[in-house]
XYZ file of C-alpha atoms in Angstrom:
707
model
C 106.144 205.988 -12.559
C 105.364 207.830 -15.910
C 103.078 204.875 -17.018
C 101.105 205.025 -13.810
C 100.720 208.813 -14.199
C 99.407 208.558 -17.782
C 97.140 205.840 -16.413
C 95.645 208.260 -13.982
C 95.244 210.891 -16.556
C 93.473 208.531 -18.771
C 91.080 207.192 -16.046
C 89.811 210.692 -15.641
C 87.157 209.862 -18.116
C 85.772 207.458 -15.673
C 83.492 208.331 -12.686
C 84.460 207.574 -9.156
C 83.125 204.053 -8.966
C 84.335 203.067 -12.322
C 87.679 204.147 -11.473
C 87.730 202.236 -8.244
C 87.113 198.965 -10.171
C 89.459 199.781 -12.953
C 92.333 200.490 -10.434
C 91.656 197.777 -7.857
C 94.772 196.173 -6.586
C 98.287 197.329 -6.341
C 101.689 196.955 -8.035
C 104.272 194.825 -6.276
C 108.054 194.934 -6.535
C 108.204 191.080 -6.955
C 105.230 190.802 -9.124
C 103.376 192.855 -11.877
C 100.130 193.570 -10.204
C 98.136 191.875 -7.538
C 94.665 192.010 -6.455
C 92.057 190.104 -4.313
C 88.666 188.895 -5.640
C 86.520 191.649 -7.003
C 82.747 191.880 -7.775
C 81.593 194.653 -9.918
C 77.793 195.204 -9.817
C 77.055 197.095 -12.996
C 73.601 198.441 -13.201
C 71.804 198.812 -16.558
C 73.609 201.400 -18.687
C 76.339 202.258 -16.352
C 79.357 201.480 -18.502
C 80.042 197.841 -17.592
C 81.933 197.239 -20.796
C 84.048 200.367 -20.523
C 84.811 199.759 -16.943
C 85.944 196.052 -17.497
C 88.008 197.270 -20.668
C 89.742 199.670 -18.454
C 90.598 197.261 -15.935
C 92.180 195.066 -18.326
C 94.140 197.961 -19.908
C 95.367 198.963 -16.284
C 96.561 195.525 -15.623
C 98.593 195.588 -19.194
C 100.036 198.935 -18.451
C 100.961 197.908 -14.932
C 103.194 195.198 -16.301
C 100.745 192.014 -16.555
C 101.620 189.951 -19.536
C 98.841 189.632 -21.896
C 99.365 185.837 -21.933
C 98.609 185.855 -18.174
C 95.112 187.334 -18.430
C 92.233 184.984 -19.064
C 89.014 186.915 -20.088
C 85.728 184.918 -20.336
C 82.863 186.305 -22.166
C 79.618 184.745 -23.318
C 79.702 185.730 -27.017
C 82.583 186.098 -29.451
C 81.245 189.356 -30.346
C 81.661 190.704 -26.585
C 85.162 189.364 -26.654
C 86.111 191.078 -29.918
C 84.627 194.315 -28.637
C 86.375 193.985 -25.275
C 89.787 193.382 -27.085
C 89.195 196.315 -29.434
C 88.495 198.738 -26.659
C 91.440 197.511 -24.470
C 93.829 197.999 -27.444
C 92.453 201.621 -27.935
C 92.867 202.439 -24.342
C 96.413 200.942 -24.121
C 97.460 202.940 -27.252
C 96.020 206.122 -25.752
C 97.529 205.669 -22.397
C 101.158 204.747 -23.537
C 101.409 207.026 -26.590
C 104.800 208.701 -26.930
C 106.405 207.141 -23.861
C 106.023 203.315 -23.844
C 105.928 200.524 -26.224
C 102.639 198.922 -26.251
C 102.133 195.903 -24.123
C 99.486 194.784 -26.357
C 100.638 191.919 -28.790
C 99.638 192.147 -32.372
C 97.042 189.550 -32.054
C 95.342 191.052 -29.170
C 94.531 189.181 -25.843
C 95.642 185.460 -26.717
C 93.246 184.108 -24.055
C 90.132 186.393 -24.371
C 87.085 184.361 -25.509
C 83.949 182.623 -24.717
C 83.766 179.896 -22.099
C 83.069 177.353 -24.716
C 85.860 178.494 -27.027
C 88.493 178.553 -24.317
C 87.400 175.238 -23.048
C 87.806 173.877 -26.680
C 91.276 175.104 -26.633
C 92.098 173.672 -23.253
C 90.525 170.278 -24.048
C 92.601 169.849 -27.385
C 95.758 170.812 -25.382
C 94.858 168.196 -22.683
C 93.175 165.813 -24.985
C 95.607 162.783 -23.955
C 94.896 163.279 -20.418
C 91.130 163.206 -21.026
C 90.978 160.210 -23.310
C 90.185 162.481 -26.289
C 91.164 162.619 -29.639
C 92.728 166.099 -30.404
C 90.714 166.253 -33.530
C 87.306 165.631 -31.917
C 84.353 167.273 -33.355
C 82.103 169.917 -31.677
C 78.319 169.196 -32.207
C 75.971 172.091 -32.587
C 72.453 171.833 -31.127
C 70.934 170.529 -34.340
C 73.618 167.750 -34.551
C 73.331 166.727 -30.999
C 69.535 166.542 -31.429
C 69.993 164.257 -34.395
C 72.244 161.946 -32.394
C 69.736 161.884 -29.595
C 66.868 160.985 -32.001
C 68.991 158.137 -33.701
C 69.586 156.659 -30.311
C 65.812 157.118 -29.450
C 65.078 155.024 -32.374
C 67.564 152.466 -31.765
C 66.379 151.694 -28.176
C 62.775 151.710 -29.812
C 61.571 154.489 -27.499
C 59.340 155.813 -30.233
C 57.315 152.653 -30.507
C 55.956 152.915 -27.169
C 52.098 153.037 -26.481
C 52.544 156.307 -24.698
C 54.086 159.523 -26.131
C 57.822 159.582 -25.581
C 59.475 163.061 -25.316
C 60.702 164.508 -28.703
C 64.453 164.766 -29.368
C 64.792 168.521 -28.664
C 63.069 167.870 -25.292
C 65.316 165.035 -24.429
C 68.435 167.159 -25.419
C 66.961 169.975 -23.044
C 66.453 167.478 -20.273
C 70.111 166.032 -20.583
C 71.482 169.671 -20.816
C 69.783 170.852 -17.647
C 70.907 168.021 -15.781
C 74.582 168.567 -16.855
C 74.448 172.402 -16.139
C 72.659 172.487 -12.891
C 74.366 169.262 -11.637
C 71.089 167.829 -10.411
C 69.972 164.230 -10.603
C 67.526 163.434 -13.459
C 64.517 162.771 -11.106
C 64.785 166.155 -9.525
C 65.213 167.946 -12.911
C 62.185 166.064 -14.189
C 60.159 166.854 -11.090
C 60.958 170.506 -11.157
C 61.114 171.487 -14.898
C 59.668 168.573 -16.889
C 56.987 167.052 -14.815
C 55.077 165.469 -17.830
C 58.257 163.400 -18.405
C 58.551 161.997 -14.867
C 57.148 158.418 -15.841
C 59.930 158.177 -18.390
C 62.746 158.497 -15.921
C 64.199 155.063 -16.150
C 64.063 155.200 -20.171
C 65.494 158.660 -20.253
C 68.536 157.625 -17.959
C 69.113 154.706 -20.526
C 68.751 156.968 -23.410
C 71.529 159.366 -21.978
C 73.804 156.634 -21.106
C 73.775 155.394 -25.031
C 73.780 159.117 -26.059
C 76.964 159.655 -24.158
C 78.439 156.398 -25.545
C 77.404 157.500 -29.212
C 79.324 160.752 -28.902
C 82.415 159.190 -27.567
C 82.462 156.462 -30.187
C 82.324 159.195 -32.767
C 84.938 161.512 -30.866
C 82.271 164.253 -30.685
C 81.489 166.775 -27.849
C 78.418 168.855 -27.575
C 78.210 172.247 -26.027
C 77.469 170.962 -22.615
C 80.449 168.456 -22.719
C 83.009 171.193 -23.302
C 82.231 172.659 -20.112
C 81.703 169.401 -18.211
C 85.072 168.102 -19.612
C 86.679 171.198 -18.524
C 85.217 170.875 -15.147
C 86.430 167.442 -14.684
C 89.989 168.301 -15.757
C 90.279 171.174 -13.041
C 88.542 168.955 -10.635
C 91.985 167.091 -10.420
C 94.266 169.229 -8.224
C 97.330 168.816 -10.554
C 95.528 170.182 -13.711
C 93.801 172.931 -11.649
C 97.100 174.217 -10.244
C 98.705 173.900 -13.780
C 96.053 175.940 -15.536
C 95.172 178.325 -12.747
C 99.084 179.124 -12.144
C 99.158 180.076 -15.951
C 96.930 183.169 -15.409
C 97.642 185.893 -12.870
C 94.111 187.324 -13.566
C 90.806 185.802 -14.558
C 88.025 188.359 -15.528
C 84.409 187.243 -16.211
C 81.859 189.316 -18.082
C 78.000 188.790 -17.354
C 78.729 186.735 -14.256
C 74.911 186.732 -13.537
C 74.614 184.389 -16.469
C 76.955 181.779 -15.526
C 75.680 178.234 -14.432
C 76.975 175.937 -11.691
C 79.568 174.238 -13.776
C 81.063 177.624 -14.949
C 81.261 178.789 -11.268
C 82.902 175.653 -10.272
C 85.560 175.871 -13.027
C 86.257 179.397 -11.800
C 86.675 178.367 -8.056
C 88.937 175.552 -9.133
C 91.177 177.774 -11.067
C 91.400 180.548 -8.355
C 90.227 178.931 -5.069
C 91.415 181.950 -3.184
C 90.028 184.463 -5.465
C 93.410 186.056 -6.265
C 93.271 187.926 -9.274
C 89.554 187.092 -10.043
C 87.323 189.916 -11.237
C 83.567 189.191 -12.193
C 81.228 191.923 -13.543
C 77.632 191.589 -13.785
C 74.121 192.718 -12.507
C 71.933 190.574 -10.474
C 68.923 192.510 -11.568
C 69.672 191.500 -15.058
C 69.787 187.585 -14.424
C 67.029 186.386 -16.915
C 68.425 183.051 -18.376
C 67.412 180.521 -15.750
C 66.066 178.388 -18.625
C 69.555 178.033 -19.796
C 70.396 176.822 -16.239
C 72.054 180.184 -15.263
C 72.287 180.527 -11.531
C 71.827 183.938 -9.993
C 73.020 182.726 -6.687
C 76.673 182.611 -8.372
C 76.557 186.495 -8.214
C 74.566 186.882 -5.132
C 76.864 184.606 -3.071
C 80.170 185.700 -4.506
C 81.119 187.919 -1.573
C 80.524 185.063 1.053
C 82.693 182.642 -1.292
C 85.560 184.722 -0.613
C 84.980 186.377 2.782
C 86.351 188.598 4.027
C 88.618 189.400 1.111
C 86.056 189.961 -1.575
C 85.629 193.745 -2.574
C 82.020 194.864 -4.078
C 82.003 197.964 -6.160
C 78.601 199.130 -7.437
C 78.267 201.184 -10.637
C 75.021 203.378 -10.284
C 75.409 206.271 -12.726
C 73.503 205.551 -15.771
C 74.562 206.925 -19.180
C 71.701 205.545 -21.303
C 68.150 206.554 -19.826
C 66.487 209.678 -18.552
C 65.809 209.837 -14.828
C 62.125 209.464 -15.171
C 62.679 206.044 -16.680
C 65.145 205.197 -14.063
C 62.700 206.176 -11.378
C 60.293 203.739 -12.566
C 62.845 201.051 -13.069
C 64.523 201.503 -9.748
C 60.967 201.459 -8.213
C 60.152 197.970 -9.964
C 63.444 196.341 -8.853
C 63.274 197.635 -5.205
C 60.525 195.092 -4.623
C 62.907 192.267 -5.345
C 63.490 190.305 -2.301
C 67.151 189.468 -2.586
C 69.611 191.751 -4.449
C 72.434 193.979 -4.461
C 70.770 197.348 -3.697
C 71.345 199.891 -6.313
C 69.598 203.292 -7.058
C 70.408 204.164 -10.787
C 70.734 207.947 -11.424
C 71.686 210.042 -14.369
C 72.729 213.572 -15.217
C 69.770 213.595 -17.800
C 67.063 214.950 -15.441
C 64.783 216.050 -18.155
C 62.319 213.718 -19.938
C 58.805 212.603 -19.941
C 57.386 210.025 -17.475
C 57.128 206.407 -18.772
C 53.628 205.790 -19.901
C 51.249 203.002 -18.609
C 48.903 202.597 -21.567
C 45.549 200.923 -21.208
C 44.029 199.553 -24.448
C 40.860 197.530 -25.182
C 42.512 194.443 -26.700
C 45.356 193.303 -28.920
C 44.014 195.015 -32.047
C 43.865 198.368 -30.298
C 47.293 197.691 -28.822
C 48.762 197.078 -32.411
C 46.987 200.139 -33.639
C 48.379 202.350 -30.677
C 52.037 201.072 -31.292
C 51.852 201.725 -35.049
C 50.315 205.242 -34.472
C 52.869 205.974 -31.905
C 55.780 204.881 -33.972
C 54.668 206.921 -37.014
C 54.197 210.045 -34.813
C 57.731 209.543 -33.513
C 58.946 209.137 -37.072
C 57.300 212.412 -38.193
C 59.284 214.035 -35.283
C 62.560 212.883 -36.735
C 63.078 209.624 -34.828
C 64.052 206.976 -37.287
C 62.205 203.570 -37.195
C 65.288 201.576 -36.278
C 65.828 203.847 -33.127
C 62.389 202.316 -31.995
C 61.891 198.958 -30.580
C 58.585 196.785 -29.542
C 59.602 194.256 -26.984
C 57.516 191.277 -25.751
C 57.667 188.216 -23.410
C 57.019 185.536 -26.116
C 57.511 185.772 -29.721
C 53.820 185.026 -30.525
C 52.937 188.302 -28.626
C 53.727 190.489 -31.719
C 51.345 188.513 -34.168
C 48.560 191.077 -34.248
C 51.265 193.898 -34.486
C 53.068 192.174 -37.438
C 49.821 192.207 -39.380
C 49.276 195.664 -38.788
C 52.730 196.553 -39.822
C 52.328 194.620 -43.100
C 48.937 196.451 -43.848
C 50.630 199.693 -43.118
C 53.504 198.865 -45.214
C 56.112 199.543 -42.411
C 59.291 197.416 -42.609
C 60.493 195.633 -39.624
C 62.932 192.949 -38.516
C 62.096 190.603 -35.759
C 64.796 188.800 -33.586
C 64.317 185.010 -33.175
C 63.868 183.697 -36.698
C 65.908 180.941 -38.604
C 69.589 181.184 -37.771
C 72.071 181.340 -40.597
C 73.807 177.908 -39.654
C 70.424 176.292 -39.240
C 69.587 176.630 -43.008
C 69.500 173.365 -44.521
C 71.860 174.067 -47.460
C 74.368 175.636 -45.089
C 74.347 172.600 -42.965
C 74.743 170.277 -45.870
C 77.837 172.001 -47.028
C 79.309 172.335 -43.411
C 78.624 168.646 -42.923
C 81.065 167.583 -45.829
C 83.856 169.662 -44.180
C 82.959 168.163 -40.664
C 83.139 164.659 -41.981
C 86.404 165.310 -43.760
C 87.755 166.685 -40.548
C 86.583 163.968 -38.416
C 85.854 160.685 -40.318
C 84.107 159.124 -37.015
C 81.572 161.968 -37.068
C 78.532 159.808 -37.842
C 76.017 162.614 -37.846
C 77.803 164.498 -40.464
C 78.494 161.264 -42.528
C 74.875 160.122 -42.739
C 73.676 163.874 -43.585
C 75.907 163.985 -46.636
C 75.429 160.403 -47.847
C 71.572 161.068 -47.690
C 72.070 163.849 -49.995
C 73.011 161.317 -52.764
C 70.060 159.962 -54.962
C 68.784 156.632 -53.804
C 70.837 156.698 -50.635
C 68.383 156.190 -47.656
C 69.278 155.654 -44.099
C 69.963 151.940 -44.492
C 72.444 152.390 -47.258
C 73.931 155.354 -45.488
C 74.533 153.293 -42.429
C 76.025 150.585 -44.562
C 78.493 153.008 -46.046
C 79.549 154.272 -42.584
C 79.953 150.632 -41.410
C 82.330 150.083 -44.400
C 84.289 153.191 -43.523
C 84.799 151.982 -39.911
C 85.817 148.588 -41.138
C 88.501 150.239 -43.311
C 89.981 152.219 -40.071
C 88.044 155.437 -41.135
C 90.069 155.995 -44.175
C 87.931 157.486 -46.881
C 89.789 155.415 -49.678
C 87.684 152.499 -48.090
C 84.455 153.862 -49.622
C 85.715 153.236 -53.056
C 84.808 149.547 -52.248
C 81.284 150.293 -51.576
C 78.703 149.506 -54.094
C 76.563 152.615 -54.422
C 72.859 152.707 -55.241
C 72.118 152.927 -59.031
C 70.812 156.346 -58.794
C 74.250 157.623 -57.498
C 76.660 154.970 -58.913
C 77.825 157.543 -61.594
C 78.990 160.266 -59.228
C 80.110 157.916 -56.465
C 83.689 157.773 -57.595
C 84.041 161.630 -57.776
C 82.411 161.723 -54.262
C 84.931 159.375 -52.955
C 87.855 161.432 -54.444
C 86.317 164.572 -52.940
C 86.426 163.318 -49.469
C 90.006 161.723 -49.888
C 91.224 165.204 -51.352
C 89.509 167.270 -48.742
C 91.225 165.021 -45.866
C 94.491 165.121 -47.743
C 94.377 168.941 -47.911
C 94.145 169.335 -44.389
C 96.833 167.018 -43.478
C 99.566 168.272 -45.667
C 98.811 171.756 -44.908
C 98.254 172.933 -48.651
C 95.433 175.261 -47.578
C 92.096 173.987 -46.987
C 90.112 177.037 -48.145
C 91.562 176.588 -51.625
C 90.456 173.094 -51.821
C 87.003 173.534 -50.553
C 85.966 177.167 -50.949
C 86.985 178.729 -54.261
C 84.717 181.646 -55.286
C 81.206 180.367 -55.317
C 80.138 182.441 -58.354
C 82.794 180.672 -60.432
C 81.708 177.362 -59.135
C 85.426 176.123 -59.479
C 85.609 174.527 -56.089
C 85.521 170.942 -55.897
C 83.189 170.956 -53.118
C 80.876 173.279 -54.733
C 80.997 171.336 -58.032
C 79.887 168.365 -56.298
C 77.161 170.156 -54.215
C 75.653 172.329 -56.878
C 73.318 169.731 -58.466
C 72.100 168.525 -55.037
C 71.504 172.142 -54.206
C 69.257 172.659 -57.328
C 67.568 169.184 -57.177
C 66.516 169.595 -53.242
C 65.927 173.296 -52.722
C 64.200 176.274 -54.204
C 65.426 180.000 -53.921
C 68.816 179.384 -55.372
C 69.985 182.997 -55.475
C 69.516 183.374 -51.742
C 71.010 180.171 -50.846
C 74.033 180.527 -53.241
C 74.486 183.898 -51.501
C 74.459 182.146 -48.187
C 77.162 179.798 -49.395
C 79.250 182.650 -50.798
C 79.042 184.407 -47.267
C 80.161 181.079 -45.694
C 83.332 181.101 -48.147
C 84.172 184.758 -47.051
C 83.825 183.693 -43.401
C 86.228 180.667 -43.793
C 89.011 182.913 -45.214
C 89.617 184.219 -41.722
C 90.849 180.913 -40.371
C 94.047 179.290 -40.863
C 92.777 175.605 -40.494
C 89.462 173.848 -41.168
C 89.308 172.558 -37.489
C 89.461 176.352 -36.343
C 86.801 177.431 -38.803
C 84.332 174.650 -37.904
C 84.859 175.060 -34.224
C 84.479 178.755 -33.977
C 81.472 178.752 -36.360
C 79.858 175.969 -34.243
C 80.587 177.658 -30.789
C 79.715 181.315 -31.873
C 77.914 181.413 -35.099
C 77.784 184.638 -37.061
C 75.095 186.908 -37.385
C 73.309 187.197 -40.669
C 70.161 188.341 -42.172
C 68.668 184.757 -41.630
C 68.631 185.637 -37.886
C 65.701 188.034 -38.579
C 62.122 187.205 -39.492
C 61.981 190.472 -41.776
C 64.362 191.668 -44.524
C 66.097 194.726 -43.406
C 67.112 195.459 -47.107
C 63.538 196.169 -48.095
C 63.892 199.640 -46.884
C 66.592 202.055 -45.691
C 64.904 202.157 -42.248
C 63.162 199.487 -40.372
C 61.387 198.819 -36.985
C 62.836 196.524 -34.372
C 60.755 193.570 -32.876
C 62.293 191.486 -30.206
C 61.690 189.232 -27.327
C 63.118 190.723 -23.990
C 65.573 187.858 -23.868
C 66.957 188.792 -27.355
C 67.153 192.552 -26.523
C 69.290 192.219 -23.424
C 72.455 194.483 -24.119
C 70.643 196.535 -26.571
C 69.035 200.118 -26.402
C 66.816 202.252 -28.397
C 65.587 205.888 -28.082
C 61.983 204.730 -27.732
C 60.692 201.425 -26.560
C 57.293 199.894 -26.385
C 56.548 196.880 -24.035
C 53.630 194.678 -24.930
C 50.990 192.793 -22.897
C 52.072 194.195 -19.383
C 49.596 192.188 -17.600
C 49.364 189.218 -15.286
C 49.937 185.993 -17.294
C 52.557 187.750 -19.394
C 54.442 189.717 -16.953
C 54.890 187.474 -15.038
C 54.104 184.719 -17.458
C 51.403 182.348 -16.236
C 54.033 179.518 -16.569
C 56.458 181.064 -14.248
C 54.256 181.672 -11.077
C 54.773 178.419 -9.321
C 57.757 179.541 -7.431
C 58.950 182.698 -5.825
C 62.225 182.567 -7.621
C 60.475 182.228 -10.908
C 58.291 185.350 -10.162
C 61.746 187.332 -9.177
C 63.213 186.377 -12.498
C 59.916 187.477 -14.346
C 60.423 190.928 -12.314
C 63.991 191.117 -13.662
C 62.900 190.397 -17.092
C 60.408 193.395 -16.939
C 63.376 195.421 -15.478
C 65.591 194.643 -18.499
C 62.903 195.651 -20.853
C 62.352 199.002 -19.250
C 66.103 199.804 -19.110
C 66.580 199.273 -22.754
C 64.979 202.829 -23.303
C 66.836 206.058 -23.528
C 64.255 208.791 -24.121
C 60.685 207.188 -24.261
C 59.113 204.183 -22.743
C 55.558 202.909 -22.825
C 54.147 199.856 -21.039
C 50.852 198.793 -22.735
C 48.165 196.661 -20.905
C 45.188 195.262 -22.890
C 41.894 194.871 -21.011
C 40.959 191.860 -23.005
C 42.708 188.965 -24.587
C 41.015 186.948 -27.341
C 41.357 183.223 -26.908
C 41.093 181.461 -30.060
C 41.362 177.973 -28.962
C 38.052 177.941 -27.010
C 34.825 176.294 -28.365
C 32.802 178.019 -30.829
C 29.884 178.755 -28.540
C 32.297 179.792 -25.593
C 33.510 183.124 -24.504
C 36.013 184.560 -26.866
C 38.059 186.438 -24.700
C 39.559 186.685 -21.142
C 39.989 189.942 -19.164
C 43.601 190.934 -18.273
C 44.482 191.702 -14.734
C 46.834 194.340 -13.922
C 50.393 192.973 -13.322
C 51.187 192.180 -9.875
C 54.645 194.140 -10.610
C 52.549 197.485 -11.348
C 52.242 198.430 -7.686
C 50.785 201.573 -6.695
C 54.184 202.823 -5.858
C 55.326 202.227 -9.290
C 52.255 203.548 -11.067
C 52.838 206.901 -9.239
C 56.056 207.207 -11.384
C 54.447 206.727 -14.606
C 51.848 208.857 -16.779
C 48.509 206.999 -17.167
C 46.345 207.090 -20.256
C 43.854 205.098 -22.047
C 44.210 204.507 -25.804
C 41.064 203.506 -27.682
C 37.944 204.564 -29.416
C 35.254 206.473 -27.406
C 32.136 204.434 -27.224
C 29.285 205.905 -29.293
C 26.127 207.147 -27.402
C 23.866 205.771 -30.183
C 21.447 203.302 -28.967
C 21.900 204.188 -25.374
C 18.745 204.670 -23.133
C 18.252 207.712 -21.031
C 16.216 208.005 -18.053
C 12.898 209.859 -18.576
C 11.697 210.188 -15.040
C 13.194 211.129 -11.683
C 11.116 208.492 -9.756
C 13.333 206.626 -7.153
C 12.961 202.788 -6.696
C 14.038 201.603 -3.238
C 15.481 198.230 -4.500
C 17.767 197.945 -1.392
C 14.874 197.690 0.927
C 12.992 195.318 -1.181
C 15.956 192.862 -1.207
C 16.299 192.860 2.668
C 12.545 192.252 2.951
C 13.073 189.035 0.993
C 14.848 187.662 4.000
């Protein structure tokens, strides 16, 4: 009883709706805590993370074992943040009277869908025909395998253009995640590939076979194997009964496979809590299915409880009024009306400008004015529909010497030198990993694709023991270092097998270059790449990251499933200045917030995109995308609409611009909630003709007389 009283006291910081969500369910004498299915609709800025963290803490304090809570998120960062908050809440609520129900390692079953899938698949590997040491392929490695198979099937030698490897992988991924047949996916999403249906089907069959031969799974396979595992009632009952409560964050971003996994684990919905916002469902291009959250109550009727969070803690009321007005036009949704106690604030601006150059000039001038008023650059953000929309703005920022970062550049793990070194470890971990093997072998001088393939065949003939490589005759250019290379692979494999500490073998301090792996790789790094200082710093960062993991498998898997953030994720260098402006696509900005937000190119063709106007559901997602952009702003919001767009791809003697139409989302009702202004240079009166006579000409009657 004392624990419950403390929880009540602690929950006083929550508003009524948040508290209802956190407390939903009841304690039982024969069980720790029971609840039916719960859907929490969390509007933008309404404290979704805090509410979910309080719910998990409430379960723990009421006796639910941490091992029996499954918490699923979409990023490792979200999982870590949720665990941290839960620990803080539990410590505060149980201080002085109860021992903390949180174990030292936090929530053992909190993680991303893919990381949890990886753990379960390794546990049930023998039931699924998998090697417990299977490799997890990142997108780049998966695309490389797809490309190898394309060439082997001679699909690249056709008279007509066959889809590139990345397109093929995207088609395969969409088929898997939408659970739709290949012809339907091609017709709906990749119509230019319809003529290749039979060839693509053959390609995907061989792609799957190639992965199976190398004991490798891509991102989609992790969920697909999990889905097939729980499709069998025996395993669904076994895994489902291991958890009393299953909680899912950002449920609007789940695809059909993830929804089916959840339903298989808890078919009656008992103990299921999902949190999300249908108005922020903007990832259909990743096969996210908004119907998962819209149809959740019907799935468990009549027992599903729906609680809506509407009190916003981020934005001023004028900004919320505009956002509410925009999303109210959506045809199918959970109705919500966001409100806040911050009633003061300026109306959002709808700014009309002449063209892209005027847009860039207006944004820069406004940003500098904000800075003079005390607002840091990093508290301001410029958002856009597509990454190329910021091109003119970036030129203006460079001209004005304003530092900025842009989300969406080269990712840390996509850098060639990082992939090189990781491939050594991936091959050592799984000798059957052909993609890693070929990449590592081709680093050697004189080792082309044919020689690399011959080496891998020799390894296979030797039962995938690295010692078999010593019998390979290396090309002349790499013959001297071949014995050391073979010894490296053998030692890395043995180090992991005997548990002597893989980090000490593979990752000694980079600056001392005492690691065997680094000593081998250093001359290749110097031979193949420039910018050595930056690249060596990346490898040192990789070393630091590796030190957090007890095994090589854990390190490689976690890094693949949820890679770290790094400066390489940004197009600009934030270290150039103590302060810097944020540029971001709207998709990358979801979950973020800034004091002042500028949204570029709010006109038809951009919001909504001209490529998303074919179906009503696509237009609705575009509406939600603009809604997400608007709700990132805390104090100031400006939507900018150029009157003209320059079109560079037209012929030299053609019109060099097109006129922008007002976005169909900017209805008269929505415009009434905004302050309208024109930002541009006033036209000069020089050269204009003035009427010198008051004489009237009746042109109208003359035109009528013509007929």
